[in-house]
């Protein structure tokens, strides 16, 4: 019996050693150690061994099983390491590989223009302020010197959410919110979405504006003209000129419409500027003293200027885009051209 066990053990150890894969090893384990394996069969033969020899023979069988199990375990580790190494060699990553078809996103032209405008003003010492798109009638109209039933409301009638709440029609309410919140000197720009019930090639029911407000001692229309002239040169090109035309806003007095020399023909007259050489870009003016007073600022001590421009409109002028609607269609071919 002892010899049988030894022979079987050697045979099993040799079989383990000869395995070239974990699959082979699995078969060998089943063959010798499994439930119907050869070692188990030997154990079954124990009933024929005389009772006094059983413990000794049993010991041999256990030793043999331990030896085979240990050999199988160590072989398994070696084989696993070998397999992992082979796998890694086969699957190695080429870090120099250049993919050719990666589709990069890009910023929307309006976002590019908005960022550029904000950058110009922050470099002049303005900070960025924001306000809610769902606004109170008080901030959007009344505090800006547009009482209920004032005809100026028709110019920008809006989407009402009940009697006192609406979607803001301009970024000007943030002027009021800021002045109620902070003491002068104030120097802010306010980018944001606004809403009006217009919808055609040059108007969209939702569009973006940038508001500007400066309040300090001795601020005049000249300061407004200086800042806007510098702004236009930075945004379009250094030869750009601006001109003021008289206008009307209830919250500024005097009020102006600001034109820039056409960025396409530089003032000669073309299709973009309808032959005039000038393009209207924004509304502005000296802050109406009534608005300052509405916000608790002493209009004898302080004065200010404000301006507001449409970002879509500026984007159209800057890039010569004839129809505003293309800015809202998100056609990837159009957007990609701004990358
Ligand atoms: N809020 C005005 C508009 O939306 C623009 C404007 C802003 C005019 C500030 C003057 C001063 O049309």
mmCIF file of C-alpha atoms and ligand atoms in Angstrom:
data_model
loop_
_atom_site.group_PDB
_atom_site.id
_atom_site.type_symbol
_atom_site.label_atom_id
_atom_site.label_comp_id
_atom_site.label_asym_id
_atom_site.label_seq_id
_atom_site.Cartn_x
_atom_site.Cartn_y
_atom_site.Cartn_z
ATOM 1 C CA UNK A 1 0.000 0.000 0.000
ATOM 2 C CA UNK A 2 2.761 2.379 0.956
ATOM 3 C CA UNK A 3 4.458 1.780 -2.402
ATOM 4 C CA UNK A 4 1.245 2.296 -4.276
ATOM 5 C CA UNK A 5 0.851 5.611 -2.566
ATOM 6 C CA UNK A 6 4.409 6.629 -3.377
ATOM 7 C CA UNK A 7 4.064 5.689 -7.021
ATOM 8 C CA UNK A 8 0.810 7.570 -7.288
ATOM 9 C CA UNK A 9 2.332 10.602 -5.622
ATOM 10 C CA UNK A 10 5.326 10.699 -7.944
ATOM 11 C CA UNK A 11 3.095 10.236 -10.926
ATOM 12 C CA UNK A 12 0.868 13.082 -9.745
ATOM 13 C CA UNK A 13 3.799 15.417 -9.012
ATOM 14 C CA UNK A 14 5.244 14.733 -12.449
ATOM 15 C CA UNK A 15 1.862 15.391 -14.036
ATOM 16 C CA UNK A 16 1.583 18.700 -12.171
ATOM 17 C CA UNK A 17 5.075 19.681 -13.267
ATOM 18 C CA UNK A 18 4.278 18.891 -16.882
ATOM 19 C CA UNK A 19 1.218 21.168 -16.997
ATOM 20 C CA UNK A 20 1.524 24.066 -19.424
ATOM 21 C CA UNK A 21 -1.697 25.854 -18.624
ATOM 22 C CA UNK A 22 -4.148 26.289 -15.797
ATOM 23 C CA UNK A 23 -6.647 24.305 -17.838
ATOM 24 C CA UNK A 24 -4.234 21.313 -17.875
ATOM 25 C CA UNK A 25 -3.631 21.770 -14.161
ATOM 26 C CA UNK A 26 -7.350 21.703 -13.471
ATOM 27 C CA UNK A 27 -7.618 18.323 -15.187
ATOM 28 C CA UNK A 28 -4.661 16.921 -13.232
ATOM 29 C CA UNK A 29 -6.211 18.123 -9.954
ATOM 30 C CA UNK A 30 -9.463 16.393 -10.766
ATOM 31 C CA UNK A 31 -7.625 13.227 -11.797
ATOM 32 C CA UNK A 32 -5.670 12.866 -8.530
ATOM 33 C CA UNK A 33 -7.406 14.953 -5.862
ATOM 34 C CA UNK A 34 -11.010 15.024 -7.068
ATOM 35 C CA UNK A 35 -13.940 13.164 -5.500
ATOM 36 C CA UNK A 36 -13.599 10.269 -7.918
ATOM 37 C CA UNK A 37 -9.843 10.830 -8.231
ATOM 38 C CA UNK A 38 -7.134 8.243 -7.727
ATOM 39 C CA UNK A 39 -6.115 9.296 -4.226
ATOM 40 C CA UNK A 40 -9.711 9.100 -3.051
ATOM 41 C CA UNK A 41 -9.920 5.635 -4.625
ATOM 42 C CA UNK A 42 -6.853 4.626 -2.608
ATOM 43 C CA UNK A 43 -8.489 5.892 0.573
ATOM 44 C CA UNK A 44 -11.492 3.773 -0.223
ATOM 45 C CA UNK A 45 -9.156 0.728 -0.287
ATOM 46 C CA UNK A 46 -8.265 1.426 3.364
ATOM 47 C CA UNK A 47 -10.966 -0.984 4.481
ATOM 48 C CA UNK A 48 -8.730 -3.865 3.265
ATOM 49 C CA UNK A 49 -5.765 -2.628 5.349
ATOM 50 C CA UNK A 50 -5.360 -4.280 8.727
ATOM 51 C CA UNK A 51 -6.719 -2.076 11.484
ATOM 52 C CA UNK A 52 -3.366 -1.550 13.256
ATOM 53 C CA UNK A 53 -1.727 -0.252 10.042
ATOM 54 C CA UNK A 54 -4.532 2.097 9.100
ATOM 55 C CA UNK A 55 -3.246 5.177 11.008
ATOM 56 C CA UNK A 56 0.202 4.843 9.381
ATOM 57 C CA UNK A 57 -1.192 4.307 5.893
ATOM 58 C CA UNK A 58 -3.692 7.091 6.486
ATOM 59 C CA UNK A 59 -0.746 9.320 7.380
ATOM 60 C CA UNK A 60 0.973 8.437 4.065
ATOM 61 C CA UNK A 61 -2.170 9.240 2.109
ATOM 62 C CA UNK A 62 -2.486 12.614 3.872
ATOM 63 C CA UNK A 63 1.175 13.416 3.213
ATOM 64 C CA UNK A 64 0.748 12.487 -0.425
ATOM 65 C CA UNK A 65 -2.376 14.686 -0.726
ATOM 66 C CA UNK A 66 -0.621 17.611 0.952
ATOM 67 C CA UNK A 67 2.405 17.249 -1.310
ATOM 68 C CA UNK A 68 0.288 17.115 -4.461
ATOM 69 C CA UNK A 69 -1.906 20.027 -3.312
ATOM 70 C CA UNK A 70 1.138 22.171 -2.489
ATOM 71 C CA UNK A 71 2.772 21.366 -5.819
ATOM 72 C CA UNK A 72 -0.458 22.190 -7.658
ATOM 73 C CA UNK A 73 -0.809 25.510 -5.828
ATOM 74 C CA UNK A 74 2.710 26.616 -6.580
ATOM 75 C CA UNK A 75 2.345 25.506 -10.199
ATOM 76 C CA UNK A 76 -0.894 27.471 -10.439
ATOM 77 C CA UNK A 77 0.886 30.642 -9.307
ATOM 78 C CA UNK A 78 3.677 30.179 -11.820
ATOM 79 C CA UNK A 79 1.229 29.510 -14.625
ATOM 80 C CA UNK A 80 -0.922 32.529 -13.700
ATOM 81 C CA UNK A 81 2.106 34.812 -13.703
ATOM 82 C CA UNK A 82 3.129 33.428 -17.076
ATOM 83 C CA UNK A 83 -0.358 33.903 -18.497
ATOM 84 C CA UNK A 84 -0.585 37.496 -17.223
ATOM 85 C CA UNK A 85 2.767 38.316 -18.724
ATOM 86 C CA UNK A 86 1.779 36.871 -22.084
ATOM 87 C CA UNK A 87 -1.494 38.769 -21.970
ATOM 88 C CA UNK A 88 0.278 42.016 -21.169
ATOM 89 C CA UNK A 89 2.725 41.549 -24.002
ATOM 90 C CA UNK A 90 -0.125 40.926 -26.403
ATOM 91 C CA UNK A 91 -2.293 43.815 -25.152
ATOM 92 C CA UNK A 92 0.398 46.454 -24.754
ATOM 93 C CA UNK A 93 -0.855 50.042 -25.219
ATOM 94 C CA UNK A 94 0.735 52.203 -27.864
ATOM 95 C CA UNK A 95 0.967 55.604 -26.195
ATOM 96 C CA UNK A 96 2.209 57.184 -29.406
ATOM 97 C CA UNK A 97 -0.961 56.231 -31.318
ATOM 98 C CA UNK A 98 -2.617 59.266 -32.919
ATOM 99 C CA UNK A 99 -6.399 58.940 -33.190
ATOM 100 C CA UNK A 100 -7.615 60.766 -36.265
ATOM 101 C CA UNK A 101 -11.331 61.179 -35.664
ATOM 102 C CA UNK A 102 -11.778 62.853 -32.284
ATOM 103 C CA UNK A 103 -14.646 65.366 -32.444
ATOM 104 C CA UNK A 104 -13.896 68.339 -30.202
ATOM 105 C CA UNK A 105 -16.682 70.615 -29.040
ATOM 106 C CA UNK A 106 -16.354 74.386 -29.216
ATOM 107 C CA UNK A 107 -17.840 77.462 -27.607
ATOM 108 C CA UNK A 108 -20.925 78.967 -29.229
ATOM 109 C CA UNK A 109 -20.112 82.181 -31.134
ATOM 110 C CA UNK A 110 -22.354 84.158 -28.748
ATOM 111 C CA UNK A 111 -20.418 82.764 -25.802
ATOM 112 C CA UNK A 112 -17.137 83.718 -27.470
ATOM 113 C CA UNK A 113 -18.404 87.256 -28.029
ATOM 114 C CA UNK A 114 -19.856 87.523 -24.538
ATOM 115 C CA UNK A 115 -16.554 86.388 -23.003
ATOM 116 C CA UNK A 116 -14.671 88.869 -25.142
ATOM 117 C CA UNK A 117 -16.943 91.761 -24.101
ATOM 118 C CA UNK A 118 -16.743 90.804 -20.420
ATOM 119 C CA UNK A 119 -12.932 90.584 -20.702
ATOM 120 C CA UNK A 120 -12.704 94.059 -22.214
ATOM 121 C CA UNK A 121 -14.728 95.604 -19.399
ATOM 122 C CA UNK A 122 -13.119 93.657 -16.564
ATOM 123 C CA UNK A 123 -9.730 94.805 -17.850
ATOM 124 C CA UNK A 124 -11.082 98.365 -17.434
ATOM 125 C CA UNK A 125 -11.916 97.679 -13.782
ATOM 126 C CA UNK A 126 -15.561 96.591 -14.108
ATOM 127 C CA UNK A 127 -16.799 93.606 -12.128
ATOM 128 C CA UNK A 128 -19.452 91.109 -13.250
ATOM 129 C CA UNK A 129 -22.906 91.140 -11.624
ATOM 130 C CA UNK A 130 -25.916 88.931 -12.238
ATOM 131 C CA UNK A 131 -29.621 88.892 -11.480
ATOM 132 C CA UNK A 132 -32.652 86.633 -11.859
ATOM 133 C CA UNK A 133 -34.379 85.998 -15.189
ATOM 134 C CA UNK A 134 -37.740 85.745 -13.420
ATOM 135 C CA UNK A 135 -37.983 89.310 -12.165
ATOM 136 C CA UNK A 136 -40.346 91.545 -10.272
ATOM 137 C CA UNK A 137 -42.197 94.261 -12.174
ATOM 138 C CA UNK A 138 -40.686 96.658 -9.648
ATOM 139 C CA UNK A 139 -37.057 96.007 -10.703
ATOM 140 C CA UNK A 140 -37.742 95.513 -14.413
ATOM 141 C CA UNK A 141 -39.951 98.614 -14.819
ATOM 142 C CA UNK A 142 -41.036 100.727 -11.870
ATOM 143 C CA UNK A 143 -37.664 101.430 -10.233
ATOM 144 C CA UNK A 144 -36.330 102.209 -13.727
ATOM 145 C CA UNK A 145 -38.821 105.016 -14.050
ATOM 146 C CA UNK A 146 -41.319 103.019 -16.124
ATOM 147 C CA UNK A 147 -44.534 103.165 -14.082
ATOM 148 C CA UNK A 148 -47.464 100.832 -14.759
ATOM 149 C CA UNK A 149 -49.351 101.930 -17.889
ATOM 150 C CA UNK A 150 -46.354 103.950 -19.106
ATOM 151 C CA UNK A 151 -46.269 103.777 -22.933
ATOM 152 C CA UNK A 152 -42.554 102.846 -22.819
ATOM 153 C CA UNK A 153 -43.657 99.401 -21.633
ATOM 154 C CA UNK A 154 -44.987 98.708 -25.139
ATOM 155 C CA UNK A 155 -41.431 98.858 -26.516
ATOM 156 C CA UNK A 156 -40.619 95.746 -24.583
ATOM 157 C CA UNK A 157 -43.836 94.158 -23.451
ATOM 158 C CA UNK A 158 -43.211 90.793 -22.014
ATOM 159 C CA UNK A 159 -44.179 87.424 -20.642
ATOM 160 C CA UNK A 160 -45.992 88.001 -17.370
ATOM 161 C CA UNK A 161 -46.124 85.413 -14.615
ATOM 162 C CA UNK A 162 -48.961 86.955 -12.649
ATOM 163 C CA UNK A 163 -49.383 90.680 -11.915
ATOM 164 C CA UNK A 164 -46.057 91.502 -10.345
ATOM 165 C CA UNK A 165 -43.723 88.926 -11.857
ATOM 166 C CA UNK A 166 -42.359 88.554 -15.355
ATOM 167 C CA UNK A 167 -39.501 87.279 -17.489
ATOM 168 C CA UNK A 168 -37.126 90.249 -17.499
ATOM 169 C CA UNK A 169 -37.109 92.210 -20.745
ATOM 170 C CA UNK A 170 -33.612 93.604 -20.269
ATOM 171 C CA UNK A 171 -30.640 93.318 -17.918
ATOM 172 C CA UNK A 172 -31.319 96.828 -16.571
ATOM 173 C CA UNK A 173 -33.098 95.549 -13.409
ATOM 174 C CA UNK A 174 -29.653 94.423 -12.241
ATOM 175 C CA UNK A 175 -28.679 98.122 -12.210
ATOM 176 C CA UNK A 176 -31.358 98.654 -9.569
ATOM 177 C CA UNK A 177 -30.508 95.515 -7.602
ATOM 178 C CA UNK A 178 -26.842 96.542 -7.507
ATOM 179 C CA UNK A 179 -27.488 100.154 -6.524
ATOM 180 C CA UNK A 180 -29.810 99.053 -3.721
ATOM 181 C CA UNK A 181 -27.147 96.672 -2.515
ATOM 182 C CA UNK A 182 -23.900 98.649 -2.828
ATOM 183 C CA UNK A 183 -22.704 102.193 -2.319
ATOM 184 C CA UNK A 184 -20.928 103.999 -5.169
ATOM 185 C CA UNK A 185 -18.414 103.829 -6.729
ATOM 186 C CA UNK A 186 -20.106 101.160 -8.848
ATOM 187 C CA UNK A 187 -18.619 99.697 -12.017
ATOM 188 C CA UNK A 188 -20.396 96.573 -13.279
ATOM 189 C CA UNK A 189 -21.195 94.629 -16.405
ATOM 190 C CA UNK A 190 -24.148 92.247 -16.383
ATOM 191 C CA UNK A 191 -24.355 89.466 -18.961
ATOM 192 C CA UNK A 192 -27.614 87.528 -19.048
ATOM 193 C CA UNK A 193 -30.671 86.210 -20.847
ATOM 194 C CA UNK A 194 -33.705 88.394 -21.476
ATOM 195 C CA UNK A 195 -37.154 87.759 -22.997
ATOM 196 C CA UNK A 196 -39.461 89.638 -25.356
ATOM 197 C CA UNK A 197 -42.359 88.537 -27.532
ATOM 198 C CA UNK A 198 -40.540 89.131 -30.868
ATOM 199 C CA UNK A 199 -39.565 86.451 -33.344
ATOM 200 C CA UNK A 200 -38.074 87.152 -36.789
ATOM 201 C CA UNK A 201 -34.759 87.210 -38.665
ATOM 202 C CA UNK A 202 -33.288 89.798 -36.306
ATOM 203 C CA UNK A 203 -35.261 89.122 -33.100
ATOM 204 C CA UNK A 204 -35.624 86.084 -30.885
ATOM 205 C CA UNK A 205 -38.021 85.689 -27.919
ATOM 206 C CA UNK A 206 -34.990 84.853 -25.788
ATOM 207 C CA UNK A 207 -31.719 86.653 -26.331
ATOM 208 C CA UNK A 208 -28.732 87.809 -24.341
ATOM 209 C CA UNK A 209 -27.685 91.253 -23.258
ATOM 210 C CA UNK A 210 -24.770 92.856 -21.517
ATOM 211 C CA UNK A 211 -25.595 95.789 -19.308
ATOM 212 C CA UNK A 212 -23.028 98.270 -18.073
ATOM 213 C CA UNK A 213 -23.345 100.665 -15.156
ATOM 214 C CA UNK A 214 -20.959 103.188 -13.658
ATOM 215 C CA UNK A 215 -21.970 105.381 -10.726
ATOM 216 C CA UNK A 216 -19.511 107.729 -9.072
ATOM 217 C CA UNK A 217 -18.884 111.419 -8.453
ATOM 218 C CA UNK A 218 -18.658 113.638 -11.584
ATOM 219 C CA UNK A 219 -19.596 110.978 -14.156
ATOM 220 C CA UNK A 220 -20.754 112.527 -17.441
ATOM 221 C CA UNK A 221 -21.765 111.620 -20.991
ATOM 222 C CA UNK A 222 -18.101 112.178 -21.961
ATOM 223 C CA UNK A 223 -17.025 109.293 -19.744
ATOM 224 C CA UNK A 224 -19.624 107.118 -21.471
ATOM 225 C CA UNK A 225 -18.330 108.101 -24.887
ATOM 226 C CA UNK A 226 -14.699 107.515 -23.884
ATOM 227 C CA UNK A 227 -15.380 104.036 -22.497
ATOM 228 C CA UNK A 228 -17.581 102.967 -25.425
ATOM 229 C CA UNK A 229 -15.122 104.305 -27.979
ATOM 230 C CA UNK A 230 -12.337 102.279 -26.392
ATOM 231 C CA UNK A 231 -14.630 99.258 -26.176
ATOM 232 C CA UNK A 232 -15.545 99.421 -29.887
ATOM 233 C CA UNK A 233 -11.876 99.615 -30.905
ATOM 234 C CA UNK A 234 -11.075 96.579 -28.763
ATOM 235 C CA UNK A 235 -14.049 94.496 -29.926
ATOM 236 C CA UNK A 236 -14.025 95.302 -33.654
ATOM 237 C CA UNK A 237 -10.756 96.898 -34.746
ATOM 238 C CA UNK A 238 -8.625 99.823 -33.715
ATOM 239 C CA UNK A 239 -9.954 102.081 -36.484
ATOM 240 C CA UNK A 240 -13.566 101.696 -35.392
ATOM 241 C CA UNK A 241 -15.325 104.970 -34.604
ATOM 242 C CA UNK A 242 -18.533 105.484 -32.685
ATOM 243 C CA UNK A 243 -21.270 108.099 -32.876
ATOM 244 C CA UNK A 244 -24.131 109.022 -30.562
ATOM 245 C CA UNK A 245 -27.677 109.664 -31.824
ATOM 246 C CA UNK A 246 -30.298 111.089 -29.497
ATOM 247 C CA UNK A 247 -32.794 108.550 -28.216
ATOM 248 C CA UNK A 248 -35.147 107.913 -25.348
ATOM 249 C CA UNK A 249 -35.108 105.528 -22.398
ATOM 250 C CA UNK A 250 -37.050 106.360 -19.243
ATOM 251 C CA UNK A 251 -34.075 105.338 -17.079
ATOM 252 C CA UNK A 252 -31.420 107.508 -18.761
ATOM 253 C CA UNK A 253 -31.391 111.223 -19.462
ATOM 254 C CA UNK A 254 -30.038 112.136 -21.922
ATOM 255 C CA UNK A 255 -30.340 108.853 -23.812
ATOM 256 C CA UNK A 256 -28.442 107.815 -26.927
ATOM 257 C CA UNK A 257 -28.279 105.092 -29.541
ATOM 258 C CA UNK A 258 -24.689 104.210 -30.281
ATOM 259 C CA UNK A 259 -23.502 103.365 -33.793
ATOM 260 C CA UNK A 260 -20.121 101.980 -34.831
ATOM 261 C CA UNK A 261 -18.484 102.297 -38.226
ATOM 262 C CA UNK A 262 -19.343 99.187 -40.237
ATOM 263 C CA UNK A 263 -16.870 96.395 -39.551
ATOM 264 C CA UNK A 264 -17.198 95.088 -43.140
ATOM 265 C CA UNK A 265 -16.797 98.251 -45.244
ATOM 266 C CA UNK A 266 -15.213 100.535 -42.619
ATOM 267 C CA UNK A 267 -17.689 103.318 -43.253
ATOM 268 C CA UNK A 268 -17.859 103.239 -47.067
ATOM 269 C CA UNK A 269 -21.331 101.675 -47.143
ATOM 270 C CA UNK A 270 -22.219 98.035 -47.857
ATOM 271 C CA UNK A 271 -25.037 95.520 -47.566
ATOM 272 C CA UNK A 272 -24.389 94.864 -43.862
ATOM 273 C CA UNK A 273 -24.762 98.553 -42.938
ATOM 274 C CA UNK A 274 -27.443 99.132 -45.589
ATOM 275 C CA UNK A 275 -25.209 101.616 -47.363
ATOM 276 C CA UNK A 276 -24.914 104.000 -44.400
ATOM 277 C CA UNK A 277 -21.441 103.047 -43.189
ATOM 278 C CA UNK A 278 -22.791 102.880 -39.615
ATOM 279 C CA UNK A 279 -24.329 100.070 -37.563
ATOM 280 C CA UNK A 280 -26.390 100.539 -34.419
ATOM 281 C CA UNK A 281 -24.962 98.459 -31.570
ATOM 282 C CA UNK A 282 -26.411 99.609 -28.277
ATOM 283 C CA UNK A 283 -28.547 101.924 -26.186
ATOM 284 C CA UNK A 284 -27.050 104.061 -23.456
ATOM 285 C CA UNK A 285 -27.265 107.277 -21.513
ATOM 286 C CA UNK A 286 -26.671 109.171 -18.303
ATOM 287 C CA UNK A 287 -28.481 107.478 -15.436
ATOM 288 C CA UNK A 288 -31.726 109.350 -14.789
ATOM 289 C CA UNK A 289 -31.446 111.052 -11.337
ATOM 290 C CA UNK A 290 -34.884 109.618 -10.579
ATOM 291 C CA UNK A 291 -33.439 106.103 -10.840
ATOM 292 C CA UNK A 292 -30.572 107.008 -8.493
ATOM 293 C CA UNK A 293 -33.077 108.390 -5.998
ATOM 294 C CA UNK A 294 -35.279 105.268 -6.353
ATOM 295 C CA UNK A 295 -32.211 103.321 -5.274
ATOM 296 C CA UNK A 296 -31.349 105.548 -2.337
ATOM 297 C CA UNK A 297 -28.374 107.258 -3.993
ATOM 298 C CA UNK A 298 -28.069 111.043 -3.618
ATOM 299 C CA UNK A 299 -28.268 112.413 -7.151
ATOM 300 C CA UNK A 300 -26.704 115.727 -6.071
ATOM 301 C CA UNK A 301 -23.560 113.913 -5.057
ATOM 302 C CA UNK A 302 -23.468 111.088 -7.578
ATOM 303 C CA UNK A 303 -24.116 110.588 -11.262
ATOM 304 C CA UNK A 304 -23.638 107.691 -13.632
ATOM 305 C CA UNK A 305 -23.914 106.237 -17.088
ATOM 306 C CA UNK A 306 -25.438 102.988 -18.291
ATOM 307 C CA UNK A 307 -25.519 101.030 -21.513
ATOM 308 C CA UNK A 308 -27.091 97.836 -22.772
ATOM 309 C CA UNK A 309 -26.290 95.761 -25.837
ATOM 310 C CA UNK A 310 -27.610 92.576 -27.435
ATOM 311 C CA UNK A 311 -25.002 89.835 -27.645
ATOM 312 C CA UNK A 312 -26.628 88.073 -30.619
ATOM 313 C CA UNK A 313 -26.723 91.369 -32.485
ATOM 314 C CA UNK A 314 -23.056 92.105 -31.793
ATOM 315 C CA UNK A 315 -22.179 88.528 -32.812
ATOM 316 C CA UNK A 316 -24.038 89.008 -36.117
ATOM 317 C CA UNK A 317 -22.216 92.263 -36.790
ATOM 318 C CA UNK A 318 -18.827 90.898 -35.808
ATOM 319 C CA UNK A 319 -19.101 87.772 -37.958
ATOM 320 C CA UNK A 320 -21.362 89.141 -40.728
ATOM 321 C CA UNK A 321 -24.242 86.741 -39.919
ATOM 322 C CA UNK A 322 -27.403 87.838 -41.790
ATOM 323 C CA UNK A 323 -30.062 85.823 -39.916
ATOM 324 C CA UNK A 324 -30.200 85.551 -36.127
ATOM 325 C CA UNK A 325 -32.031 82.234 -36.224
ATOM 326 C CA UNK A 326 -28.899 80.332 -37.252
ATOM 327 C CA UNK A 327 -27.475 81.208 -33.817
ATOM 328 C CA UNK A 328 -30.232 79.113 -32.225
ATOM 329 C CA UNK A 329 -30.291 76.138 -34.584
ATOM 330 C CA UNK A 330 -27.116 74.474 -33.269
ATOM 331 C CA UNK A 331 -26.160 73.205 -36.710
ATOM 332 C CA UNK A 332 -22.802 71.544 -36.022
ATOM 333 C CA UNK A 333 -21.380 72.677 -39.398
ATOM 334 C CA UNK A 334 -22.038 76.298 -38.485
ATOM 335 C CA UNK A 335 -20.764 75.966 -34.916
ATOM 336 C CA UNK A 336 -17.623 74.142 -36.018
ATOM 337 C CA UNK A 337 -16.576 77.113 -38.138
ATOM 338 C CA UNK A 338 -15.920 79.065 -34.924
ATOM 339 C CA UNK A 339 -13.484 76.542 -33.504
HETATM 340 N N1 LIG B 1 -32.289 98.316 -21.373
HETATM 341 C C1 LIG B 1 -32.243 98.910 -22.674
HETATM 342 C C2 LIG B 1 -32.827 97.935 -23.668
HETATM 343 O O1 LIG B 1 -32.949 96.792 -23.372
HETATM 344 C C3 LIG B 1 -30.848 99.261 -23.072
HETATM 345 C C4 LIG B 1 -30.245 100.303 -22.214
HETATM 346 C C5 LIG B 1 -29.521 99.947 -21.100
HETATM 347 C C6 LIG B 1 -30.389 101.658 -22.518
HETATM 348 C C7 LIG B 1 -28.957 100.913 -20.287
HETATM 349 C C8 LIG B 1 -29.824 102.616 -21.729
HETATM 350 C C9 LIG B 1 -29.125 102.253 -20.633
HETATM 351 O O2 LIG B 1 -33.152 98.284 -24.750
#
